[in-house]
mmCIF file of C-alpha atoms and ligand atoms in Angstrom:
data_model
loop_
_atom_site.group_PDB
_atom_site.id
_atom_site.type_symbol
_atom_site.label_atom_id
_atom_site.label_comp_id
_atom_site.label_asym_id
_atom_site.label_seq_id
_atom_site.Cartn_x
_atom_site.Cartn_y
_atom_site.Cartn_z
ATOM 1 C CA MET A 993 60.119 103.504 97.668
ATOM 2 C CA ARG A 994 60.022 100.607 100.081
ATOM 3 C CA SER A 995 56.903 100.028 102.109
ATOM 4 C CA LYS A 996 57.082 100.536 105.876
ATOM 5 C CA LEU A 997 56.804 96.757 106.376
ATOM 6 C CA SER A 998 59.814 95.833 104.220
ATOM 7 C CA GLU A 999 61.833 98.578 105.901
ATOM 8 C CA MET A 1000 61.240 96.960 109.261
ATOM 9 C CA LEU A 1001 64.394 95.057 110.145
ATOM 10 C CA ALA A 1002 64.162 91.265 110.128
ATOM 11 C CA ILE A 1003 65.825 91.252 113.537
ATOM 12 C CA ALA A 1004 62.819 93.269 114.798
ATOM 13 C CA GLY A 1005 60.290 90.934 113.191
ATOM 14 C CA GLY A 1006 60.242 92.409 109.669
ATOM 15 C CA LYS A 1007 60.555 90.509 106.405
ATOM 16 C CA PRO A 1008 64.180 89.511 105.682
ATOM 17 C CA VAL A 1009 65.746 90.662 102.397
ATOM 18 C CA ARG A 1010 66.564 86.990 101.676
ATOM 19 C CA GLU A 1011 64.762 83.879 102.875
ATOM 20 C CA GLN A 1012 67.885 81.696 102.557
ATOM 21 C CA MET A 1013 71.209 82.681 104.113
ATOM 22 C CA LEU A 1014 73.767 83.825 101.541
ATOM 23 C CA PRO A 1015 77.149 82.478 102.750
ATOM 24 C CA TYR A 1016 80.192 84.777 102.797
ATOM 25 C CA GLY A 1017 82.232 82.436 100.610
ATOM 26 C CA GLY A 1018 82.282 79.039 98.971
ATOM 27 C CA GLN A 1019 83.723 76.841 96.261
ATOM 28 C CA THR A 1020 82.730 76.527 92.605
ATOM 29 C CA ILE A 1021 82.879 72.881 91.483
ATOM 30 C CA ASP A 1022 81.898 71.746 87.974
ATOM 31 C CA ASP A 1023 81.786 68.438 86.073
ATOM 32 C CA ASP A 1024 85.403 68.841 84.894
ATOM 33 C CA ASP A 1025 86.536 68.997 88.514
ATOM 34 C CA ILE A 1026 84.562 65.872 89.352
ATOM 35 C CA ALA A 1027 85.901 64.025 86.292
ATOM 36 C CA ALA A 1028 89.478 64.953 87.240
ATOM 37 C CA VAL A 1029 89.033 63.459 90.715
ATOM 38 C CA VAL A 1030 87.348 60.319 89.358
ATOM 39 C CA ALA A 1031 90.211 59.810 86.869
ATOM 40 C CA VAL A 1032 92.692 59.691 89.767
ATOM 41 C CA LEU A 1033 90.465 57.273 91.672
ATOM 42 C CA ARG A 1034 90.626 54.956 88.648
ATOM 43 C CA SER A 1035 94.425 55.307 88.345
ATOM 44 C CA ASN A 1036 97.307 53.542 90.083
ATOM 45 C CA TYR A 1037 98.370 56.411 92.317
ATOM 46 C CA LEU A 1038 96.218 58.000 94.987
ATOM 47 C CA THR A 1039 99.195 59.795 96.521
ATOM 48 C CA THR A 1040 102.810 60.704 95.622
ATOM 49 C CA GLY A 1041 101.861 60.163 91.983
ATOM 50 C CA PRO A 1042 101.869 62.132 88.730
ATOM 51 C CA ALA A 1043 99.011 64.496 89.688
ATOM 52 C CA VAL A 1044 101.240 66.065 92.365
ATOM 53 C CA THR A 1045 103.965 66.897 89.842
ATOM 54 C CA ALA A 1046 101.391 68.057 87.287
ATOM 55 C CA LEU A 1047 99.869 70.508 89.800
ATOM 56 C CA GLU A 1048 103.268 71.771 90.960
ATOM 57 C CA THR A 1049 104.435 72.339 87.380
ATOM 58 C CA ALA A 1050 101.225 74.147 86.402
ATOM 59 C CA VAL A 1051 101.209 76.443 89.467
ATOM 60 C CA ALA A 1052 104.908 77.296 89.037
ATOM 61 C CA ARG A 1053 104.223 78.209 85.401
ATOM 62 C CA TYR A 1054 101.083 80.197 86.298
ATOM 63 C CA VAL A 1055 102.830 82.464 88.824
ATOM 64 C CA GLY A 1056 106.156 82.474 86.987
ATOM 65 C CA ALA A 1057 108.185 80.799 89.753
ATOM 66 C CA ALA A 1058 110.913 78.175 89.311
ATOM 67 C CA GLU A 1059 109.524 75.883 92.014
ATOM 68 C CA CYS A 1060 106.216 74.865 93.522
ATOM 69 C CA VAL A 1061 105.735 72.413 96.399
ATOM 70 C CA ALA A 1062 102.272 71.047 97.212
ATOM 71 C CA VAL A 1063 101.412 70.297 100.853
ATOM 72 C CA CYS A 1064 98.309 69.249 102.778
ATOM 73 C CA ASN A 1065 97.081 72.737 103.756
ATOM 74 C CA GLY A 1066 98.077 76.383 103.870
ATOM 75 C CA THR A 1067 99.189 76.133 107.483
ATOM 76 C CA ALA A 1068 101.592 73.284 106.621
ATOM 77 C CA ALA A 1069 102.879 75.488 103.773
ATOM 78 C CA LEU A 1070 103.695 78.246 106.266
ATOM 79 C CA HIS A 1071 105.304 75.725 108.634
ATOM 80 C CA ALA A 1072 107.436 74.291 105.810
ATOM 81 C CA ILE A 1073 108.606 77.842 105.118
ATOM 82 C CA THR A 1074 109.499 78.784 108.724
ATOM 83 C CA GLN A 1075 111.318 75.455 108.980
ATOM 84 C CA ALA A 1076 113.219 75.978 105.710
ATOM 85 C CA LEU A 1077 114.235 79.459 106.865
ATOM 86 C CA GLY A 1078 115.731 77.861 109.966
ATOM 87 C CA ILE A 1079 113.509 79.750 112.382
ATOM 88 C CA GLY A 1080 114.139 78.483 115.915
ATOM 89 C CA PRO A 1081 114.058 79.474 119.577
ATOM 90 C CA GLY A 1082 115.230 83.056 120.105
ATOM 91 C CA ASP A 1083 114.356 84.085 116.541
ATOM 92 C CA GLU A 1084 111.738 86.728 115.859
ATOM 93 C CA VAL A 1085 109.521 86.887 112.795
ATOM 94 C CA ILE A 1086 107.411 89.953 112.050
ATOM 95 C CA VAL A 1087 103.789 89.186 111.137
ATOM 96 C CA PRO A 1088 100.773 91.473 110.749
ATOM 97 C CA ALA A 1089 98.259 91.665 113.604
ATOM 98 C CA MET A 1090 95.386 91.544 111.119
ATOM 99 C CA THR A 1091 95.496 87.974 109.802
ATOM 100 C CA PHE A 1092 94.350 84.441 110.474
ATOM 101 C CA ALA A 1093 96.121 82.899 113.480
ATOM 102 C CA ALA A 1094 97.955 80.361 111.257
ATOM 103 C CA THR A 1095 100.391 83.059 110.026
ATOM 104 C CA ALA A 1096 101.775 83.573 113.528
ATOM 105 C CA ASN A 1097 101.342 79.948 114.612
ATOM 106 C CA ALA A 1098 103.823 78.827 111.928
ATOM 107 C CA VAL A 1099 106.508 80.818 113.739
ATOM 108 C CA VAL A 1100 105.562 79.298 117.110
ATOM 109 C CA TYR A 1101 105.679 75.719 115.681
ATOM 110 C CA GLN A 1102 109.421 76.264 115.208
ATOM 111 C CA GLY A 1103 109.933 77.713 118.682
ATOM 112 C CA GLY A 1104 110.244 81.246 117.291
ATOM 113 C CA THR A 1105 108.558 84.423 118.493
ATOM 114 C CA PRO A 1106 106.035 86.238 116.321
ATOM 115 C CA VAL A 1107 106.322 90.003 116.597
ATOM 116 C CA PHE A 1108 103.118 91.738 115.587
ATOM 117 C CA ALA A 1109 103.246 94.705 113.231
ATOM 118 C CA ASP A 1110 100.327 97.050 112.752
ATOM 119 C CA VAL A 1111 98.501 97.559 109.458
ATOM 120 C CA GLU A 1112 97.682 100.519 107.195
ATOM 121 C CA ALA A 1113 94.313 102.088 108.083
ATOM 122 C CA ASP A 1114 92.979 102.186 104.500
ATOM 123 C CA THR A 1115 94.084 98.757 103.191
ATOM 124 C CA LEU A 1116 94.695 96.807 106.441
ATOM 125 C CA LEU A 1117 97.884 95.490 104.812
ATOM 126 C CA ILE A 1118 101.016 95.197 106.967
ATOM 127 C CA ALA A 1119 102.493 98.695 107.457
ATOM 128 C CA PRO A 1120 106.140 98.816 106.303
ATOM 129 C CA ALA A 1121 106.887 101.686 108.704
ATOM 130 C CA ASP A 1122 105.761 99.609 111.683
ATOM 131 C CA VAL A 1123 107.715 96.600 110.386
ATOM 132 C CA ALA A 1124 110.870 98.750 110.339
ATOM 133 C CA ARG A 1125 110.107 99.911 113.891
ATOM 134 C CA LYS A 1126 109.744 96.337 115.181
ATOM 135 C CA ILE A 1127 113.012 94.926 113.829
ATOM 136 C CA SER A 1128 115.483 93.800 116.495
ATOM 137 C CA ARG A 1129 118.812 91.928 116.507
ATOM 138 C CA ARG A 1130 116.778 88.715 116.721
ATOM 139 C CA THR A 1131 114.565 89.360 113.657
ATOM 140 C CA LYS A 1132 115.011 86.711 110.936
ATOM 141 C CA ALA A 1133 112.078 87.197 108.583
ATOM 142 C CA ILE A 1134 108.982 89.192 107.664
ATOM 143 C CA ILE A 1135 105.758 87.404 106.749
ATOM 144 C CA ALA A 1136 103.390 89.732 104.893
ATOM 145 C CA VAL A 1137 99.757 88.778 104.324
ATOM 146 C CA ASP A 1138 97.911 89.715 101.145
ATOM 147 C CA TYR A 1139 94.885 90.657 103.197
ATOM 148 C CA ALA A 1140 91.545 90.308 101.356
ATOM 149 C CA GLY A 1141 93.419 89.324 98.172
ATOM 150 C CA GLN A 1142 95.534 92.336 97.361
ATOM 151 C CA PRO A 1143 99.326 92.109 97.339
ATOM 152 C CA ALA A 1144 101.078 93.780 100.266
ATOM 153 C CA ASP A 1145 103.615 96.523 99.521
ATOM 154 C CA TYR A 1146 106.459 94.129 98.660
ATOM 155 C CA ALA A 1147 108.631 96.871 97.142
ATOM 156 C CA ALA A 1148 108.745 98.698 100.496
ATOM 157 C CA LEU A 1149 109.053 95.459 102.456
ATOM 158 C CA ARG A 1150 111.889 94.224 100.247
ATOM 159 C CA GLU A 1151 113.877 97.392 100.924
ATOM 160 C CA ILE A 1152 113.544 96.804 104.671
ATOM 161 C CA ALA A 1153 114.306 93.088 104.349
ATOM 162 C CA GLU A 1154 117.442 93.721 102.278
ATOM 163 C CA ALA A 1155 118.699 96.445 104.590
ATOM 164 C CA HIS A 1156 118.513 94.042 107.550
ATOM 165 C CA GLY A 1157 119.289 90.713 105.824
ATOM 166 C CA LEU A 1158 115.814 89.277 106.463
ATOM 167 C CA ALA A 1159 113.828 86.727 104.481
ATOM 168 C CA LEU A 1160 110.629 88.094 102.944
ATOM 169 C CA VAL A 1161 107.686 85.702 102.982
ATOM 170 C CA ALA A 1162 104.222 86.148 101.462
ATOM 171 C CA ASP A 1163 101.276 84.496 103.170
ATOM 172 C CA ALA A 1164 99.298 84.571 99.934
ATOM 173 C CA ALA A 1165 96.407 82.415 101.174
ATOM 174 C CA HIS A 1166 94.018 85.114 99.883
ATOM 175 C CA SER A 1167 95.745 86.192 96.709
ATOM 176 C CA LEU A 1168 96.415 83.442 94.166
ATOM 177 C CA GLY A 1169 95.687 85.149 90.827
ATOM 178 C CA ALA A 1170 96.474 88.685 92.056
ATOM 179 C CA SER A 1171 99.355 90.737 90.676
ATOM 180 C CA ASP A 1172 101.379 93.897 91.211
ATOM 181 C CA ARG A 1173 102.552 95.805 88.117
ATOM 182 C CA GLY A 1174 102.035 92.696 86.009
ATOM 183 C CA GLU A 1175 103.995 90.395 88.342
ATOM 184 C CA LYS A 1176 101.923 87.595 89.806
ATOM 185 C CA VAL A 1177 101.647 86.912 93.512
ATOM 186 C CA GLY A 1178 103.949 83.925 94.025
ATOM 187 C CA VAL A 1179 107.113 85.721 92.884
ATOM 188 C CA LEU A 1180 106.770 89.026 94.788
ATOM 189 C CA ALA A 1181 108.471 87.656 97.945
ATOM 190 C CA ASP A 1182 111.357 85.191 98.448
ATOM 191 C CA VAL A 1183 108.826 82.467 99.122
ATOM 192 C CA SER A 1184 105.011 82.444 99.064
ATOM 193 C CA SER A 1185 102.392 80.183 100.616
ATOM 194 C CA PHE A 1186 98.864 79.518 99.376
ATOM 195 C CA SER A 1187 95.801 77.764 100.787
ATOM 196 C CA LEU A 1188 93.411 75.537 98.831
ATOM 197 C CA HIS A 1189 90.637 75.641 101.444
ATOM 198 C CA PRO A 1190 87.136 75.852 99.871
ATOM 199 C CA VAL A 1191 86.682 79.589 100.537
ATOM 200 C CA LYS A 1192 90.051 80.488 98.980
ATOM 201 C CA PRO A 1193 90.610 81.441 95.279
ATOM 202 C CA ILE A 1194 90.797 77.770 94.147
ATOM 203 C CA THR A 1195 90.263 74.646 96.219
ATOM 204 C CA SER A 1196 91.286 71.022 96.634
ATOM 205 C CA GLY A 1197 89.117 70.555 99.746
ATOM 206 C CA GLU A 1198 92.166 70.964 101.943
ATOM 207 C CA GLY A 1199 95.520 71.819 100.412
ATOM 208 C CA GLY A 1200 98.460 74.174 100.330
ATOM 209 C CA LEU A 1201 101.125 75.365 97.912
ATOM 210 C CA ILE A 1202 104.510 77.030 98.211
ATOM 211 C CA THR A 1203 106.240 78.872 95.372
ATOM 212 C CA THR A 1204 109.825 80.107 95.265
ATOM 213 C CA ASN A 1205 112.737 80.612 92.893
ATOM 214 C CA ASP A 1206 115.079 79.031 95.461
ATOM 215 C CA ALA A 1207 115.723 75.428 94.352
ATOM 216 C CA GLU A 1208 117.547 74.475 97.570
ATOM 217 C CA MET A 1209 114.655 75.716 99.678
ATOM 218 C CA ALA A 1210 112.165 73.768 97.534
ATOM 219 C CA ARG A 1211 114.246 70.598 97.943
ATOM 220 C CA ASN A 1212 114.301 71.093 101.718
ATOM 221 C CA MET A 1213 110.513 71.548 101.818
ATOM 222 C CA ARG A 1214 109.915 68.394 99.708
ATOM 223 C CA ILE A 1215 111.892 66.417 102.299
ATOM 224 C CA PHE A 1216 110.126 68.174 105.190
ATOM 225 C CA ARG A 1217 106.661 67.254 103.849
ATOM 226 C CA ASN A 1218 107.728 63.596 103.633
ATOM 227 C CA HIS A 1219 108.870 62.801 107.220
ATOM 228 C CA GLY A 1220 112.339 64.205 106.546
ATOM 229 C CA ILE A 1221 113.008 61.324 104.127
ATOM 230 C CA THR A 1222 115.072 62.037 101.027
ATOM 231 C CA THR A 1223 113.239 59.782 98.569
ATOM 232 C CA ASP A 1224 109.591 58.835 98.206
ATOM 233 C CA TYR A 1225 108.392 55.283 97.803
ATOM 234 C CA ARG A 1226 107.722 55.749 94.100
ATOM 235 C CA GLN A 1227 111.355 56.723 93.479
ATOM 236 C CA ARG A 1228 112.465 53.677 95.484
ATOM 237 C CA GLU A 1229 110.122 51.476 93.480
ATOM 238 C CA GLU A 1230 111.554 52.858 90.240
ATOM 239 C CA ARG A 1231 115.084 52.093 91.475
ATOM 240 C CA GLY A 1232 114.071 48.646 92.723
ATOM 241 C CA SER A 1233 115.354 49.452 96.189
ATOM 242 C CA PHE A 1234 113.997 49.451 99.722
ATOM 243 C CA PHE A 1235 116.634 51.858 101.036
ATOM 244 C CA TYR A 1236 115.803 55.308 102.326
ATOM 245 C CA GLU A 1237 117.243 57.737 104.811
ATOM 246 C CA MET A 1238 115.539 60.078 107.199
ATOM 247 C CA VAL A 1239 117.878 63.058 107.311
ATOM 248 C CA ASP A 1240 115.795 65.496 109.328
ATOM 249 C CA LEU A 1241 112.693 65.477 111.486
ATOM 250 C CA GLY A 1242 109.855 66.082 109.046
ATOM 251 C CA PHE A 1243 106.114 65.605 108.952
ATOM 252 C CA ASN A 1244 103.604 63.874 106.735
ATOM 253 C CA TYR A 1245 102.416 67.070 105.041
ATOM 254 C CA ARG A 1246 101.860 65.468 101.600
ATOM 255 C CA LEU A 1247 98.916 66.390 99.393
ATOM 256 C CA SER A 1248 97.250 63.378 97.758
ATOM 257 C CA ASP A 1249 96.832 62.950 93.995
ATOM 258 C CA ILE A 1250 93.069 63.164 94.526
ATOM 259 C CA HIS A 1251 93.459 66.658 95.955
ATOM 260 C CA CYS A 1252 96.064 67.690 93.384
ATOM 261 C CA ALA A 1253 93.850 66.655 90.460
ATOM 262 C CA LEU A 1254 91.032 68.804 91.834
ATOM 263 C CA ALA A 1255 93.357 71.781 92.341
ATOM 264 C CA LEU A 1256 94.800 71.420 88.828
ATOM 265 C CA SER A 1257 91.307 71.379 87.328
ATOM 266 C CA GLN A 1258 90.400 74.441 89.411
ATOM 267 C CA LEU A 1259 93.534 76.277 88.287
ATOM 268 C CA GLN A 1260 92.221 76.253 84.693
ATOM 269 C CA LYS A 1261 89.321 78.411 85.910
ATOM 270 C CA LEU A 1262 91.206 80.665 88.312
ATOM 271 C CA ASP A 1263 91.267 83.683 85.993
ATOM 272 C CA ASP A 1264 87.506 83.351 85.370
ATOM 273 C CA PHE A 1265 86.897 83.102 89.121
ATOM 274 C CA THR A 1266 89.052 86.184 89.732
ATOM 275 C CA ARG A 1267 87.253 88.169 87.030
ATOM 276 C CA ARG A 1268 83.885 87.293 88.569
ATOM 277 C CA ARG A 1269 85.119 88.237 92.060
ATOM 278 C CA GLN A 1270 86.350 91.566 90.686
ATOM 279 C CA GLU A 1271 82.950 92.192 89.021
ATOM 280 C CA ILE A 1272 81.083 91.653 92.279
ATOM 281 C CA ALA A 1273 83.627 93.787 94.158
ATOM 282 C CA ALA A 1274 83.093 96.581 91.606
ATOM 283 C CA ARG A 1275 79.332 96.324 92.178
ATOM 284 C CA TYR A 1276 79.853 96.679 95.936
ATOM 285 C CA SER A 1277 82.293 99.537 95.480
ATOM 286 C CA ALA A 1278 79.851 101.405 93.229
ATOM 287 C CA ALA A 1279 77.269 101.174 96.006
ATOM 288 C CA PHE A 1280 79.543 101.907 98.953
ATOM 289 C CA ALA A 1281 82.482 104.029 97.738
ATOM 290 C CA ALA A 1282 80.741 107.324 98.585
ATOM 291 C CA HIS A 1283 78.496 105.952 101.328
ATOM 292 C CA PRO A 1284 78.495 108.030 104.526
ATOM 293 C CA LEU A 1285 78.185 105.035 106.880
ATOM 294 C CA VAL A 1286 80.714 102.513 105.501
ATOM 295 C CA ARG A 1287 84.139 102.700 103.919
ATOM 296 C CA PRO A 1288 85.399 99.920 101.605
ATOM 297 C CA LEU A 1289 89.089 99.008 101.830
ATOM 298 C CA SER A 1290 91.355 100.903 99.449
ATOM 299 C CA VAL A 1291 93.019 99.007 96.621
ATOM 300 C CA ARG A 1292 96.646 100.023 96.024
ATOM 301 C CA PRO A 1293 97.199 101.518 92.545
ATOM 302 C CA GLU A 1294 98.880 99.216 89.989
ATOM 303 C CA THR A 1295 97.744 96.103 91.815
ATOM 304 C CA SER A 1296 95.080 93.684 90.697
ATOM 305 C CA SER A 1297 93.356 92.188 93.757
ATOM 306 C CA ALA A 1298 92.132 88.607 93.830
ATOM 307 C CA PHE A 1299 89.237 89.864 96.028
ATOM 308 C CA HIS A 1300 89.185 86.803 98.242
ATOM 309 C CA LEU A 1301 87.143 88.967 100.626
ATOM 310 C CA TYR A 1302 85.269 92.246 100.419
ATOM 311 C CA MET A 1303 85.336 94.209 103.641
ATOM 312 C CA VAL A 1304 83.830 97.473 104.681
ATOM 313 C CA GLN A 1305 84.722 99.486 107.775
ATOM 314 C CA LEU A 1306 81.702 100.959 109.556
ATOM 315 C CA GLU A 1307 81.666 104.679 110.394
ATOM 316 C CA LEU A 1308 80.777 103.954 114.007
ATOM 317 C CA ASN A 1309 80.606 107.632 114.968
ATOM 318 C CA ARG A 1310 77.612 108.006 112.628
ATOM 319 C CA LEU A 1311 75.871 104.828 113.795
ATOM 320 C CA SER A 1312 73.782 104.336 116.918
ATOM 321 C CA VAL A 1313 74.921 100.724 117.496
ATOM 322 C CA ASP A 1314 78.164 98.741 117.371
ATOM 323 C CA ARG A 1315 79.444 96.326 114.719
ATOM 324 C CA ASN A 1316 78.035 93.282 116.492
ATOM 325 C CA ALA A 1317 74.510 94.729 116.275
ATOM 326 C CA ILE A 1318 74.932 95.480 112.553
ATOM 327 C CA PHE A 1319 76.348 91.972 112.086
ATOM 328 C CA ALA A 1320 73.342 90.362 113.838
ATOM 329 C CA ALA A 1321 70.872 92.512 111.892
ATOM 330 C CA LEU A 1322 72.458 91.549 108.551
ATOM 331 C CA ARG A 1323 72.486 87.847 109.472
ATOM 332 C CA ALA A 1324 68.773 88.183 110.280
ATOM 333 C CA GLU A 1325 68.278 89.658 106.788
ATOM 334 C CA GLY A 1326 69.784 86.456 105.332
ATOM 335 C CA ILE A 1327 73.192 87.960 104.539
ATOM 336 C CA GLY A 1328 76.020 85.756 105.830
ATOM 337 C CA VAL A 1329 78.396 88.535 106.831
ATOM 338 C CA ASN A 1330 81.571 87.656 108.690
ATOM 339 C CA VAL A 1331 84.501 89.339 110.456
ATOM 340 C CA HIS A 1332 88.136 88.931 109.307
ATOM 341 C CA TYR A 1333 89.919 89.033 111.684
ATOM 342 C CA ILE A 1334 90.193 89.209 115.440
ATOM 343 C CA PRO A 1335 93.734 90.658 115.743
ATOM 344 C CA VAL A 1336 95.966 87.658 116.446
ATOM 345 C CA HIS A 1337 97.803 89.225 119.390
ATOM 346 C CA LEU A 1338 94.481 89.509 121.263
ATOM 347 C CA HIS A 1339 93.863 85.740 121.298
ATOM 348 C CA PRO A 1340 94.305 84.208 124.776
ATOM 349 C CA PHE A 1341 97.139 81.939 123.553
ATOM 350 C CA TYR A 1342 99.287 84.889 122.509
ATOM 351 C CA ARG A 1343 98.375 86.958 125.563
ATOM 352 C CA THR A 1344 99.348 84.031 127.832
ATOM 353 C CA HIS A 1345 102.502 82.798 126.120
ATOM 354 C CA PHE A 1346 103.866 85.958 124.495
ATOM 355 C CA GLY A 1347 102.522 88.662 126.815
ATOM 356 C CA THR A 1348 100.739 90.527 124.021
ATOM 357 C CA ALA A 1349 97.998 92.966 125.013
ATOM 358 C CA LEU A 1350 95.616 95.637 123.829
ATOM 359 C CA GLY A 1351 97.476 98.700 122.554
ATOM 360 C CA LEU A 1352 100.183 96.758 120.697
ATOM 361 C CA CYS A 1353 98.671 97.388 117.247
ATOM 362 C CA PRO A 1354 96.136 100.227 117.588
ATOM 363 C CA VAL A 1355 95.148 100.449 113.906
ATOM 364 C CA ALA A 1356 94.303 96.733 113.691
ATOM 365 C CA GLU A 1357 92.509 96.869 117.044
ATOM 366 C CA SER A 1358 90.385 99.834 115.997
ATOM 367 C CA ALA A 1359 89.634 98.311 112.566
ATOM 368 C CA TYR A 1360 88.504 95.086 114.211
ATOM 369 C CA HIS A 1361 85.567 96.871 115.862
ATOM 370 C CA ARG A 1362 84.474 98.377 112.543
ATOM 371 C CA LEU A 1363 85.027 95.450 110.152
ATOM 372 C CA LEU A 1364 82.391 93.561 108.277
ATOM 373 C CA THR A 1365 83.042 91.039 105.483
ATOM 374 C CA LEU A 1366 80.306 90.931 102.832
ATOM 375 C CA PRO A 1367 79.533 87.736 100.872
ATOM 376 C CA LEU A 1368 81.805 87.318 97.842
ATOM 377 C CA PHE A 1369 82.404 84.176 95.799
ATOM 378 C CA PRO A 1370 82.343 83.429 92.054
ATOM 379 C CA ARG A 1371 79.032 81.513 92.044
ATOM 380 C CA MET A 1372 77.170 84.522 93.437
ATOM 381 C CA THR A 1373 74.684 86.149 91.087
ATOM 382 C CA ASP A 1374 74.267 89.876 90.554
ATOM 383 C CA ALA A 1375 70.949 89.472 92.384
ATOM 384 C CA ASP A 1376 72.807 88.002 95.387
ATOM 385 C CA ALA A 1377 75.147 90.999 95.375
ATOM 386 C CA ASP A 1378 72.229 93.407 95.073
ATOM 387 C CA ALA A 1379 70.451 91.702 97.990
ATOM 388 C CA THR A 1380 73.609 92.241 100.052
ATOM 389 C CA ILE A 1381 73.700 95.897 99.024
ATOM 390 C CA ASP A 1382 69.975 96.370 99.779
ATOM 391 C CA ALA A 1383 70.206 94.647 103.155
ATOM 392 C CA THR A 1384 73.317 96.617 104.130
ATOM 393 C CA GLN A 1385 71.589 99.832 103.095
ATOM 394 C CA LYS A 1386 68.442 98.881 105.018
ATOM 395 C CA VAL A 1387 70.322 98.023 108.216
ATOM 396 C CA LEU A 1388 72.664 101.023 108.089
ATOM 397 C CA THR A 1389 69.773 103.410 107.509
ATOM 398 C CA ALA A 1390 67.867 101.960 110.462
ATOM 399 C CA PHE A 1391 70.904 102.386 112.719
ATOM 400 C CA SER A 1392 72.108 105.694 111.334
ATOM 401 C CA ASP A 1393 72.343 108.162 114.211
ATOM 402 C CA ARG A 1394 70.004 110.363 112.170
ATOM 403 C CA ALA A 1395 67.318 107.673 112.003
ATOM 404 C CA SER A 1396 64.203 108.829 113.844
ATOM 405 C CA LYS A 1397 63.479 106.547 116.726
HETATM 406 C C1 PLP B 2406 93.321 80.258 105.180
HETATM 407 C C2 PLP B 2406 94.539 80.927 105.684
HETATM 408 C C3 PLP B 2406 95.660 80.240 106.147
HETATM 409 C C4 PLP B 2406 95.667 78.759 106.407
HETATM 410 O O1 PLP B 2406 95.310 77.981 105.338
HETATM 411 P P1 PLP B 2406 94.704 76.508 105.602
HETATM 412 O O2 PLP B 2406 94.722 75.892 104.243
HETATM 413 O O3 PLP B 2406 93.314 76.715 106.125
HETATM 414 O O4 PLP B 2406 95.580 75.818 106.572
HETATM 415 C C5 PLP B 2406 96.799 80.950 106.471
HETATM 416 N N1 PLP B 2406 96.826 82.284 106.384
HETATM 417 C C6 PLP B 2406 95.758 83.002 105.987
HETATM 418 C C7 PLP B 2406 95.864 84.486 105.902
HETATM 419 C C8 PLP B 2406 94.572 82.352 105.646
HETATM 420 O O5 PLP B 2406 93.505 83.064 105.282
#
């Protein structure tokens, strides 16, 4: 039994469960990673060199795709995809409401219109039935998001996409290393994008990847990431020529060899990272699966989640305070909880420029008020996870509507 003093919430002046804030996510960097970066720094190529090709080859092999293109971040990866699909003014692309803004922004970069689909209440993955409902004559593509690290329902989405001649895109920023019935994320959609930001499954500091089996699309994206120029300077050097042609308007979205070497070194440890994330998630689920005050997200059968994030949904009808109060109380306990995400259609930019409003995606909107992301990253210890469980338990009990006041 806890003493009265330790039960007193830190936010009310009690002793916090942890003295130091446990972040919600973070990278795992070891000496091999550092050595890989240093080796590039000592080499001839800091960018557009052999580390880029080595990373692309290794990622393509890992997910089982024919092609991989490395770019400077996950948002650039999504932009390269909307560009390669020919999205333009007048075109609509269906995206889930529950995602990071970058998913929808990539449509807007091309002058297209994102159309927000609602999510499933138990997984918060894009709901195929709502996707089908939101298709119009202008729809060109569907971008699914592997929210929290588990693959979306690509079998159902593919059926819809094929029936309407739409491209199927995976925003797999959360899910490198995940799979569905033995098939790795990276080949479940026509084209998939990944992020190498430090909180994501593996990191290069900043970085992005695209995988596809479509060679023509990969070629287009390699030109797009290099100003729209058909050859890079290394190829010109090899040919002893100055000549190049800019065939399209592109960007400088290249990923340097320094970044690629770090990502390649990280890739060797991805399966270990995933296993550790799954262990911590299992620890949380054991504590919270039957809890009366929170509900973990469901994991679809036959999928293996990368567990980028571990969320619970609060049972607000059994709590005396709202999510923000629980959030503040947990932060005070030294638990770096977070919220993923504010539904994208509720951001002022989308309200102003696309006329989106409350009521468009009721499941996502309702989930938003109940969501809490618990700390989860491979370097976490079991003791860190247990502190999160204890603090969550302590705070929920204090704010349970049955708690005596
Ligand atoms: C992180 C993230 C992105 C963007 O990736 P960056 O590398 O940060 O640009 C896109 N979509 C989702 C769902 C993400 O979580």
